[in-house]
Amino acid sequence: MEKSYKENKDFFNEVSTYDDKKNRIIVITSGKGGVGKTTATANIGMSIARLGYKVALIDADIGLRNLDLLLGLENRILYTAMDILEGQCRLDQALVRDKRWKNLSLLAISKNRQKYNVTQKNMQNLVNSLSSLGYQFILLDCPAGIDVGFINAICSADEAIIVTTPEITAIRDGDRVAGLLEANGIYNVKLLVNRIRPDMIKNNDMMSVSDVQEMLGIPLLGAIPEDNQVLIATNRGEPLVLKKKLTLSGIAFENAARRLIGKQDYFIDLNTPYKGMFQKLQEFFLGSN
Ligand code: ADP
Ligand code: MG
């Protein structure tokens, strides 16, 4: 037993030679905190898993784990990547499988801010190890800010999703992050605009999705409306996309996930009146009767 932990630790610290780039390693980032990164990671990850792919979600937040709560897996996390690094457990022990979709796994990097001494190489090896386990999508939920946790998360990714709300502060931070991503060689970047309020856009009290997109100049992955169901889903530990009767935000997340995997190329129009659009969407997804 001791030995296998030791071997595992060595593997984690070694330079991995694994180079199968068929899978996609995507960092979900923002600059500004509280704009919806964790919500997006949980919902997009769950959607992709439901489409049949093997998905790993990495909670790269330091000391502030959240992704486990959104997925209702908070009681199942016994180990984090820090424990692997310290030789306390193996990777498979730290990987928590979702209760509902077994092809979805969650890995937390660290529970403890004081104990965080993960290096870029550690992160890269971790992601390589997950790749060699056959994970087709690895989504990294980035910590807020642009310090060590952020750098560690982006250095192991090939692509990025920048999440922003239609507020100037969030957009400015998103723009800064876009620059940092480019400086780190990540050119495949997509934009997710969250917490849209069509009523406010209509009254010119909120920037429209296309305004935000034009300001940032990043291709749009999706636009998610403001929706109380997001909070309800968080409290229940059940991502929106799992609801039997999808809400508009659930549909929007599912659309974003489909677009990410190249299965959809149209957008929900969040500028049309809410009711009419919601009905149209329901008809489209659930049949018109
Ligand atoms: P981050 O990971 O970027 O810090 P979170 O995903 O934790 O952001 O979201 C921050 C807060 O905003 C949470 O309370 C969440 O429930 C809420 N929230 C996120 N997206 C929406 C939305 N589309 N509608 C309503 N509330 C939202
Ligand atoms: Mg978060």
Coordinates of C-alpha atoms and ligand atoms in Angstrom, one line a residue:
M1 CA 0.0 0.0 0.0
E2 CA 2.7 2.4 1.1
K3 CA 4.6 1.7 -2.1
S4 CA 1.7 2.4 -4.4
Y5 CA 1.1 5.8 -2.8
K6 CA 4.8 6.6 -3.2
E7 CA 4.7 5.5 -6.8
N8 CA 1.7 7.6 -7.4
K9 CA 3.3 10.6 -5.8
D10 CA 6.4 10.2 -8.0
F11 CA 4.2 9.9 -11.1
F12 CA 2.5 13.1 -10.2
N13 CA 5.7 14.9 -9.8
E14 CA 7.5 13.6 -12.8
V15 CA 7.4 15.1 -16.2
S16 CA 4.7 13.1 -17.9
T17 CA 5.3 12.0 -21.5
Y18 CA 1.6 11.6 -22.2
D19 CA 0.8 13.5 -25.3
D20 CA -2.6 12.5 -26.6
K21 CA -4.2 15.7 -27.6
K22 CA -7.5 14.2 -28.7
N23 CA -9.2 15.3 -25.5
R24 CA -10.1 18.9 -24.6
I25 CA -8.8 20.7 -21.6
I26 CA -10.8 23.8 -21.0
V27 CA -10.3 26.4 -18.3
I28 CA -13.4 28.4 -17.2
T29 CA -12.2 31.8 -16.0
S30 CA -13.2 35.4 -15.5
G31 CA -10.9 37.7 -13.6
K32 CA -13.8 39.1 -11.5
G33 CA -15.3 36.7 -8.9
G34 CA -18.9 35.8 -8.6
V35 CA -19.8 36.0 -12.2
G36 CA -20.8 32.4 -12.6
K37 CA -17.7 30.3 -13.4
T38 CA -18.6 27.5 -10.9
T39 CA -22.2 27.5 -12.1
A40 CA -21.1 27.3 -15.7
T41 CA -18.5 24.5 -15.0
A42 CA -21.1 22.4 -13.2
N43 CA -23.9 22.9 -15.8
I44 CA -21.7 22.6 -18.9
G45 CA -19.8 19.7 -17.5
M46 CA -23.0 17.9 -16.6
S47 CA -24.5 18.5 -20.0
I48 CA -21.5 17.1 -21.8
A49 CA -21.5 14.1 -19.5
R50 CA -25.2 13.5 -20.4
L51 CA -24.3 13.6 -24.0
G52 CA -22.1 10.5 -23.3
Y53 CA -18.6 11.9 -22.9
K54 CA -16.2 11.1 -20.1
V55 CA -15.8 14.4 -18.2
A56 CA -13.6 15.5 -15.3
L57 CA -14.3 18.7 -13.5
I58 CA -11.4 20.2 -11.6
D59 CA -12.2 22.6 -8.8
A60 CA -9.0 24.7 -8.9
D61 CA -10.4 27.2 -6.4
I62 CA -8.1 27.4 -3.4
G63 CA -9.6 26.9 0.0
L64 CA -13.1 27.9 -1.3
R65 CA -14.5 24.7 -2.8
N66 CA -17.9 25.3 -4.4
L67 CA -18.2 22.9 -7.3
D68 CA -18.8 20.0 -4.9
L69 CA -21.8 21.8 -3.4
L70 CA -23.3 22.6 -6.8
L71 CA -23.1 18.9 -7.7
G72 CA -24.3 17.7 -4.4
L73 CA -21.0 15.8 -3.8
E74 CA -19.7 17.7 -0.8
N75 CA -19.9 14.7 1.5
R76 CA -18.0 12.5 -0.9
I77 CA -14.7 14.4 -1.1
L78 CA -12.2 12.7 1.2
Y79 CA -9.1 13.7 -0.6
T80 CA -7.9 16.5 -2.8
A81 CA -5.0 16.8 -5.3
M82 CA -2.9 18.2 -2.4
D83 CA -3.2 14.8 -0.7
I84 CA -2.0 13.1 -3.9
L85 CA 1.0 15.5 -3.9
E86 CA 1.7 14.6 -0.3
G87 CA 1.5 10.9 -1.0
Q88 CA -1.6 10.5 1.1
C89 CA -3.7 8.9 -1.6
R90 CA -3.9 7.9 -5.2
L91 CA -5.5 9.9 -8.0
D92 CA -8.5 7.5 -8.2
Q93 CA -9.2 8.0 -4.5
A94 CA -9.4 11.8 -4.9
L95 CA -11.6 11.5 -8.0
V96 CA -15.3 11.6 -6.9
R97 CA -17.8 10.1 -9.3
D98 CA -21.1 11.8 -9.8
K99 CA -24.0 10.0 -8.2
R100 CA -26.2 10.3 -11.3
W101 CA -23.7 10.2 -14.2
K102 CA -20.8 7.9 -13.6
N103 CA -18.9 9.3 -16.5
L104 CA -18.7 12.6 -14.7
S105 CA -15.9 13.0 -12.0
L106 CA -14.9 15.8 -9.7
L107 CA -11.5 16.5 -8.4
A108 CA -10.7 19.2 -5.9
I109 CA -7.3 20.7 -5.8
S110 CA -7.1 22.0 -2.3
K111 CA -9.3 22.4 0.8
N112 CA -6.8 24.5 2.6
R113 CA -5.4 27.9 1.5
Q114 CA -2.4 27.6 3.9
K115 CA -1.4 24.2 2.4
Y116 CA -1.5 25.2 -1.2
N117 CA 1.9 24.6 -2.8
V118 CA 0.9 23.3 -6.2
T119 CA 3.2 24.1 -9.0
Q120 CA 2.5 24.5 -12.7
K121 CA 4.2 21.2 -13.4
N122 CA 2.0 19.5 -10.7
M123 CA -1.1 20.8 -12.5
Q124 CA 0.1 19.7 -15.9
N125 CA 0.9 16.2 -14.6
L126 CA -2.4 16.0 -13.0
V127 CA -4.2 16.9 -16.2
N128 CA -2.1 14.5 -18.2
S129 CA -2.9 11.7 -15.7
L130 CA -6.6 12.4 -16.2
S131 CA -6.1 12.5 -19.9
S132 CA -4.5 9.1 -19.8
L133 CA -7.5 7.8 -17.8
G134 CA -9.6 8.5 -20.9
Y135 CA -11.3 11.8 -19.9
Q136 CA -12.4 13.4 -23.1
F137 CA -13.3 16.7 -21.5
I138 CA -11.4 18.2 -18.6
L139 CA -13.0 21.4 -17.3
L140 CA -11.0 23.5 -14.8
D141 CA -13.0 25.8 -12.6
C142 CA -10.6 28.7 -12.1
P143 CA -10.2 30.7 -8.8
A144 CA -11.1 34.4 -8.9
G145 CA -8.2 36.8 -9.4
I146 CA -5.1 36.3 -11.5
D147 CA -2.6 35.0 -9.0
V148 CA -1.0 31.6 -8.6
G149 CA -4.2 29.5 -8.6
F150 CA -5.2 31.2 -11.9
I151 CA -1.8 30.8 -13.5
N152 CA -1.7 27.1 -12.5
A153 CA -5.2 26.5 -13.9
I154 CA -4.5 28.2 -17.3
C155 CA -1.1 26.7 -17.8
S156 CA -2.5 23.2 -18.1
A157 CA -5.4 24.2 -20.4
D158 CA -5.6 24.4 -24.2
E159 CA -8.7 26.4 -24.5
A160 CA -10.7 28.8 -22.3
I161 CA -14.2 30.0 -21.6
I162 CA -14.3 33.6 -20.3
V163 CA -17.4 34.2 -18.2
T164 CA -18.7 37.7 -17.7
T165 CA -21.8 39.5 -16.7
P166 CA -22.9 42.5 -18.7
E167 CA -21.3 44.9 -16.3
I168 CA -18.4 47.1 -17.1
T169 CA -16.2 45.9 -14.2
A170 CA -16.7 42.2 -15.1
I171 CA -16.0 43.0 -18.8
R172 CA -12.9 44.9 -18.0
D173 CA -11.5 42.0 -15.9
G174 CA -12.6 39.6 -18.7
D175 CA -10.6 41.6 -21.1
R176 CA -7.5 41.5 -18.9
V177 CA -7.9 37.8 -18.6
A178 CA -8.2 37.5 -22.4
G179 CA -4.9 39.2 -22.7
L180 CA -3.3 36.9 -20.1
L181 CA -4.6 33.9 -21.9
E182 CA -3.2 35.0 -25.2
A183 CA 0.2 35.7 -23.5
N184 CA 0.1 32.2 -22.2
G185 CA -0.5 30.7 -25.7
I186 CA -4.2 30.0 -25.3
Y187 CA -5.9 31.3 -28.5
N188 CA -9.0 29.2 -28.5
V189 CA -11.1 31.4 -26.2
K190 CA -14.9 31.6 -26.1
L191 CA -17.3 33.9 -24.3
L192 CA -20.1 33.1 -22.0
V193 CA -22.3 36.1 -21.0
N194 CA -24.2 35.3 -17.8
R195 CA -27.0 37.0 -15.8
I196 CA -28.7 38.6 -18.8
R197 CA -31.9 40.5 -18.2
P198 CA -33.8 41.0 -21.4
D199 CA -36.2 43.4 -19.7
M200 CA -33.3 45.7 -18.7
I201 CA -31.7 45.4 -22.1
K202 CA -34.9 46.5 -23.7
N203 CA -35.0 49.6 -21.5
N204 CA -31.3 50.3 -22.3
D205 CA -30.4 49.7 -18.7
M206 CA -28.1 46.8 -19.5
M207 CA -25.6 46.1 -22.2
S208 CA -26.9 43.6 -24.7
V209 CA -25.0 40.3 -25.4
S210 CA -23.8 41.6 -28.7
D211 CA -22.5 44.8 -27.0
V212 CA -20.5 42.7 -24.6
Q213 CA -19.3 40.4 -27.3
E214 CA -18.2 43.3 -29.5
M215 CA -16.3 45.0 -26.5
L216 CA -14.4 41.8 -25.9
G217 CA -14.0 40.6 -29.5
I218 CA -14.3 37.0 -28.4
P219 CA -16.6 34.5 -30.2
L220 CA -19.7 33.8 -28.2
L221 CA -20.4 30.4 -26.7
G222 CA -23.6 31.3 -25.0
A223 CA -25.7 33.8 -23.1
I224 CA -27.4 32.8 -19.9
P225 CA -30.3 34.7 -18.4
E226 CA -30.6 35.8 -14.8
D227 CA -32.7 33.1 -13.2
N228 CA -33.7 32.5 -9.6
Q229 CA -33.6 28.8 -10.4
V230 CA -29.8 29.0 -10.4
L231 CA -29.7 29.7 -6.7
I232 CA -32.4 27.0 -6.0
A233 CA -30.4 24.5 -8.0
T234 CA -27.2 25.4 -6.1
N235 CA -28.9 24.9 -2.8
R236 CA -30.3 21.5 -3.9
G237 CA -26.9 20.4 -5.3
E238 CA -28.6 19.6 -8.5
P239 CA -27.4 21.4 -11.7
L240 CA -30.1 23.1 -13.7
V241 CA -29.5 21.0 -16.7
L242 CA -30.8 18.0 -14.8
K243 CA -34.2 19.4 -14.2
K244 CA -37.0 17.4 -15.9
K245 CA -38.7 20.6 -16.9
L246 CA -35.8 22.8 -18.1
T247 CA -35.9 26.5 -17.2
L248 CA -34.6 29.0 -19.7
S249 CA -31.2 29.2 -18.0
G250 CA -31.0 25.4 -18.1
I251 CA -31.7 25.4 -21.8
A252 CA -29.2 28.1 -22.3
F253 CA -26.5 26.2 -20.5
E254 CA -27.3 23.1 -22.4
N255 CA -27.1 25.0 -25.7
A256 CA -23.7 26.4 -24.6
A257 CA -22.5 22.8 -23.9
R258 CA -23.7 21.6 -27.3
R259 CA -22.0 24.5 -29.0
L260 CA -18.8 23.7 -27.1
I261 CA -18.8 20.2 -28.5
G262 CA -19.7 21.4 -31.9
K263 CA -23.3 20.0 -32.0
Q264 CA -25.1 23.3 -32.3
D265 CA -24.6 26.5 -34.1
Y266 CA -27.6 28.7 -33.3
F267 CA -28.2 30.9 -30.3
I268 CA -31.1 31.6 -28.1
D269 CA -32.2 35.1 -28.7
L270 CA -32.4 36.7 -25.3
N271 CA -33.6 40.0 -26.7
T272 CA -37.0 38.8 -27.7
P273 CA -39.7 39.1 -25.0
Y274 CA -39.3 36.6 -22.3
K275 CA -42.6 34.8 -22.4
G276 CA -42.8 34.4 -26.2
M277 CA -39.3 33.2 -26.4
F278 CA -39.7 30.8 -23.5
Q279 CA -42.7 29.3 -25.1
K280 CA -40.9 28.9 -28.4
L281 CA -38.0 27.2 -26.6
Q282 CA -40.3 24.9 -24.8
E283 CA -42.0 23.9 -28.0
F284 CA -38.6 23.3 -29.6
F285 CA -37.2 21.2 -26.9
L286 CA -40.2 19.5 -25.4
G287 CA -42.8 19.4 -28.2
S288 CA -45.6 21.8 -28.7
N289 CA -48.4 19.9 -26.9
Ligands
ADP1 P1 -18.0 32.3 -9.5 O1 -17.6 30.9 -9.6 O2 -17.6 33.0 -10.8 O3 -17.5 33.0 -8.3 P2 -20.7 31.4 -9.0 O4 -20.9 30.4 -10.1 O5 -20.3 30.8 -7.7 O6 -19.6 32.4 -9.5 O7 -21.9 32.4 -8.9 C1 -22.0 33.4 -8.0 C2 -23.4 33.7 -7.5 O8 -24.2 34.1 -8.6 C3 -24.0 32.4 -7.0 O9 -24.8 32.8 -5.8 C4 -24.9 32.0 -8.1 O10 -26.1 31.3 -7.6 C5 -25.3 33.3 -8.7 N1 -25.6 33.1 -10.2 C6 -24.8 32.7 -11.1 N2 -25.4 32.7 -12.3 C7 -26.6 33.1 -12.2 C8 -27.8 33.4 -13.0 N3 -27.7 33.1 -14.3 N4 -28.9 33.8 -12.5 C9 -29.0 34.1 -11.1 N5 -28.0 33.9 -10.3 C10 -26.8 33.4 -10.8
MG2 MG -16.4 29.8 -8.2

